[in-house]
Short mmCIF file of C-alpha atoms in Angstrom, two decimals:
data_model
loop_
_atom_site.label_atom_id
_atom_site.label_comp_id
_atom_site.label_asym_id
_atom_site.label_seq_id
_atom_site.Cartn_x
_atom_site.Cartn_y
_atom_site.Cartn_z
CA MET A 1 -57.62 -14.84 35.71
CA ASN A 2 -58.93 -17.98 34.24
CA GLY A 3 -57.35 -20.29 31.77
CA GLU A 4 -58.29 -18.87 28.70
CA GLU A 5 -57.17 -15.20 29.67
CA SER A 6 -53.74 -16.81 30.65
CA GLY A 7 -53.16 -18.14 27.30
CA LYS A 8 -54.11 -14.67 25.67
CA GLU A 9 -51.52 -12.95 28.16
CA TRP A 10 -48.81 -15.80 26.96
CA LEU A 11 -49.54 -15.53 23.13
CA ALA A 12 -49.11 -11.44 23.77
CA GLN A 13 -46.09 -11.76 25.49
CA GLN A 14 -44.62 -14.28 22.88
CA ARG A 15 -45.26 -11.48 20.29
CA ARG A 16 -43.53 -9.05 22.10
CA LEU A 17 -40.74 -11.13 22.40
CA VAL A 18 -40.65 -11.80 18.92
CA GLU A 19 -41.07 -7.98 18.12
CA ALA A 20 -38.16 -7.44 20.33
CA LEU A 21 -35.95 -10.25 19.26
CA ARG A 22 -36.28 -8.91 15.49
CA GLY A 23 -35.87 -5.10 16.76
CA ARG A 24 -32.50 -6.49 18.47
CA ASP A 25 -31.19 -7.98 15.23
CA PHE A 26 -32.07 -4.76 13.21
CA LEU A 27 -30.16 -2.71 15.81
CA ARG A 28 -27.40 -5.20 15.46
CA GLY A 29 -27.22 -4.99 11.63
CA GLU A 30 -27.59 -1.23 11.91
CA VAL A 31 -24.41 -0.87 14.43
CA GLU A 32 -22.38 -3.23 12.35
CA LYS A 33 -22.88 -0.73 8.95
CA VAL A 34 -22.10 2.07 11.50
CA GLU A 35 -18.86 0.43 12.28
CA GLN A 36 -17.90 -0.33 8.76
CA ASN A 37 -18.37 3.35 7.65
CA LEU A 38 -16.24 4.52 10.63
CA GLN A 39 -13.68 2.36 9.31
CA LYS A 40 -13.60 3.45 5.98
CA LEU A 41 -13.77 7.03 7.69
CA GLU A 42 -10.78 6.62 9.55
CA ALA A 43 -8.73 5.33 6.56
CA HIS A 44 -9.79 8.37 4.48
CA ARG A 45 -8.89 10.60 7.34
CA ARG A 46 -5.32 8.92 7.74
CA THR A 47 -5.01 9.20 4.02
CA LEU A 48 -5.89 12.95 4.10
CA VAL A 49 -3.27 13.58 6.91
CA ASP A 50 -0.66 11.65 5.07
CA VAL A 51 -1.58 14.05 1.88
CA LEU A 52 -1.33 17.32 4.16
CA ARG A 53 2.09 16.03 5.60
CA ILE A 54 3.56 15.60 2.04
CA CYS A 55 2.49 18.96 0.84
CA ASP A 56 3.70 20.65 3.97
CA GLY A 57 7.23 18.82 3.55
CA ARG A 58 6.97 16.95 6.98
CA MET A 59 5.90 13.62 5.92
CA GLU A 60 6.19 11.43 9.08
CA ILE A 61 6.35 7.60 9.17
CA ASP A 62 4.55 5.27 11.24
CA VAL A 63 5.43 1.58 10.60
CA ASN A 64 1.84 0.72 12.27
CA ARG A 65 -0.12 2.91 10.21
CA TYR A 66 -3.23 2.07 8.97
CA ARG A 67 -3.21 1.24 5.04
CA SER A 68 -5.97 2.97 2.88
CA VAL A 69 -6.83 1.38 -0.06
CA TYR A 70 -5.22 2.41 -3.23
CA THR A 71 -5.46 0.75 -6.62
CA ILE A 72 -3.15 0.99 -9.32
CA ASP A 73 -4.30 1.17 -13.12
CA LEU A 74 -2.89 -1.86 -14.57
CA SER A 75 -4.49 -1.29 -17.74
CA HIS A 76 -1.36 -0.11 -19.83
CA THR A 77 1.22 -2.85 -18.35
CA LYS A 78 3.05 -4.97 -20.36
CA GLY A 79 2.08 -7.76 -17.93
CA LEU A 80 4.12 -9.68 -15.34
CA VAL A 81 7.84 -8.79 -15.96
CA HIS A 82 10.38 -11.48 -14.16
CA VAL A 83 13.74 -9.37 -13.48
CA PRO A 84 16.57 -11.50 -14.21
CA GLY A 85 20.13 -11.57 -12.36
CA GLU A 86 18.28 -10.55 -9.02
CA ARG A 87 19.47 -12.51 -6.05
CA HIS A 88 16.17 -11.86 -4.42
CA HIS A 89 13.11 -12.72 -7.04
CA LEU A 90 11.52 -9.57 -8.07
CA VAL A 91 8.61 -9.22 -10.38
CA ILE A 92 7.23 -5.85 -11.76
CA TYR A 93 3.44 -5.68 -11.99
CA SER A 94 3.20 -2.36 -13.71
CA LEU A 95 6.04 -0.21 -15.23
CA GLY A 96 3.62 2.49 -14.40
CA ARG A 97 3.97 5.72 -16.73
CA ILE A 98 6.66 8.45 -17.22
CA PRO A 99 6.23 11.62 -15.29
CA ALA A 100 5.78 14.94 -17.15
CA PRO A 101 8.92 16.97 -17.58
CA ASN A 102 7.88 19.50 -15.35
CA MET A 103 7.56 17.17 -12.35
CA LYS A 104 11.23 17.35 -11.25
CA PRO A 105 11.09 15.13 -8.08
CA PHE A 106 10.23 12.26 -9.87
CA TYR A 107 13.22 12.21 -12.03
CA SER A 108 17.23 13.33 -12.24
CA GLN A 109 19.91 12.36 -14.39
CA LYS A 110 20.42 9.15 -11.81
CA ASN A 111 16.90 7.97 -11.18
CA VAL A 112 13.32 7.76 -12.72
CA TYR A 113 10.35 7.14 -10.59
CA PRO A 114 7.71 6.07 -12.92
CA ILE A 115 4.11 6.99 -11.43
CA ASP A 116 2.09 3.78 -10.31
CA TYR A 117 5.18 1.43 -10.62
CA MET A 118 4.29 -1.62 -8.72
CA CYS A 119 6.60 -4.39 -8.13
CA LYS A 120 6.91 -7.42 -5.45
CA ARG A 121 10.37 -7.95 -3.82
CA ALA A 122 10.84 -11.68 -2.07
CA TYR A 123 12.75 -11.25 1.18
CA TYR A 124 13.28 -11.93 4.63
CA ARG A 125 10.68 -11.10 7.06
CA GLY A 126 11.95 -9.04 9.88
CA GLY A 127 10.98 -6.86 12.66
CA ALA A 128 9.90 -7.24 16.49
CA HIS A 129 6.37 -7.78 15.05
CA PHE A 130 7.13 -10.66 12.84
CA SER A 131 8.72 -14.37 13.10
CA THR A 132 12.36 -14.59 14.00
CA ALA A 133 12.59 -17.23 11.33
CA ARG A 134 14.63 -16.33 8.28
CA ASP A 135 11.48 -16.95 5.81
CA ALA A 136 10.98 -15.35 2.69
CA VAL A 137 8.04 -13.05 2.19
CA LEU A 138 6.79 -10.95 -0.78
CA TYR A 139 6.69 -7.25 -0.47
CA THR A 140 4.70 -4.86 -2.40
CA CYS A 141 6.47 -1.53 -3.78
CA THR A 142 5.08 1.13 -5.11
CA ILE A 143 5.22 4.87 -6.31
CA ARG A 144 2.58 7.09 -6.13
CA ASN A 145 1.86 10.94 -7.28
CA VAL A 146 0.84 12.61 -4.45
CA CYS A 147 0.89 16.44 -4.92
CA SER A 148 3.22 16.01 -7.56
CA LYS A 149 5.72 14.55 -5.44
CA PRO A 150 6.71 10.70 -5.40
CA LEU A 151 5.14 8.53 -2.37
CA PHE A 152 6.74 5.46 -1.98
CA GLU A 153 5.29 2.43 0.21
CA ILE A 154 6.43 -1.03 1.09
CA ALA A 155 3.68 -3.07 2.17
CA GLU A 156 3.35 -6.84 3.61
CA GLY A 157 0.63 -7.95 5.41
CA ASP A 158 -0.07 -5.38 8.14
CA LEU A 159 3.09 -3.70 7.42
CA CYS A 160 2.87 -0.74 5.59
CA ILE A 161 5.78 2.01 5.33
CA ARG A 162 5.36 5.05 3.09
CA GLY A 163 6.47 8.57 2.79
CA LYS A 164 9.75 9.67 0.97
CA ALA A 165 12.28 7.33 -0.59
CA GLY A 166 15.11 7.91 2.27
CA GLU A 167 12.43 7.85 4.92
CA VAL A 168 10.88 4.75 4.00
CA PHE A 169 14.12 2.95 3.33
CA ASN A 170 15.43 3.94 6.97
CA VAL A 171 12.60 2.42 8.58
CA PHE A 172 12.38 -0.49 6.56
CA ARG A 173 16.23 -1.29 7.14
CA SER A 174 15.59 -0.67 10.91
CA LEU A 175 13.44 -3.85 10.92
CA PHE A 176 16.72 -5.90 10.22
CA PRO A 177 19.03 -5.74 13.15
CA LYS A 178 21.73 -7.86 11.27
CA GLY A 179 21.55 -5.36 8.13
CA ILE A 180 19.92 -5.42 4.82
CA GLU A 181 21.41 -6.34 1.58
CA PHE A 182 20.22 -3.29 -0.55
CA ALA A 183 21.80 0.21 -0.30
CA ASN A 184 18.84 2.24 -1.06
CA ILE A 185 15.22 2.30 -1.87
CA VAL A 186 16.08 2.45 -5.82
CA GLU A 187 17.92 -1.03 -5.44
CA PHE A 188 15.08 -2.52 -3.53
CA PHE A 189 12.51 -1.41 -6.05
CA GLY A 190 14.46 -3.03 -8.79
CA LEU A 191 14.71 0.83 -10.19
CA ASN A 192 18.75 0.52 -10.66
CA SER A 193 18.42 -2.70 -12.68
CA PRO A 194 19.72 -2.42 -16.25
CA HIS A 195 16.59 -4.84 -17.48
CA VAL A 196 14.03 -2.53 -15.72
CA LYS A 197 15.80 0.69 -16.61
CA ARG A 198 15.83 -0.38 -20.48
CA LEU A 199 12.07 -1.16 -20.04
CA ILE A 200 11.55 2.00 -18.31
CA GLY A 201 13.59 3.84 -21.25
CA GLU A 202 11.19 2.39 -24.00
CA GLN A 203 7.99 3.94 -22.07
CA GLU A 204 6.02 6.62 -23.98
CA GLY A 205 7.22 10.05 -22.61
CA PHE A 206 10.88 9.12 -21.57
CA SER A 207 12.56 11.00 -24.42
CA ASP A 208 10.65 13.87 -23.20
CA LEU A 209 12.76 14.06 -19.81
CA GLY A 210 15.88 14.89 -21.94
CA ILE A 211 17.65 12.16 -19.88
CA GLY A 212 19.08 10.19 -22.84
CA ASP A 213 21.21 7.17 -22.78
CA ARG A 214 23.33 8.38 -20.26
CA TRP A 215 20.67 7.31 -17.32
CA GLU A 216 20.26 4.00 -18.83
CA LYS A 217 23.96 3.30 -18.15
CA ARG A 218 23.99 4.64 -14.72
CA ALA A 219 23.36 1.11 -13.22
#
């Protein structure tokens, strides 16, 4: 093989190498897209499993459950509400909307759970997966409507606990071996605050529930 033929062969090999590198980069991009789609699919799968468990009345709580994307409509909110008189700072992001009178799981003579209610509570960080220092973090608390039943959620960073009121609070409370300063999830969400109850009582549709002033006085 003379020098001219060697040069042609070298150029051909360079072209094949460039094409191979381009193909590799293309495949890498496709693999990344597939991985992203698989992550989205897994999030949707977990959400559907939760919905089925709630509908069957056997919702299970998993502190390490992957949290699906959920967006609350804040178009009807009055804006941020800083709740006075709270030892641990509480801000209402959305007062939500009053449930329909036939949605009995969302209200009683004692409590009302507005749909899409969202607040942030400043409280200590706890749990074996977190720092042992008593530093405060913001917990996002939401109430959703799933199969005409309230779904409660407490989230902070990778932590996400969701399910029925009592179950969620028991799991959250277990993160604090030395105890917690709230008696139930209603207190932690600020729903027993006279200020919050007054704001909820002013919402459209509240009078249709037939609760009246007696509910607001039950603080």
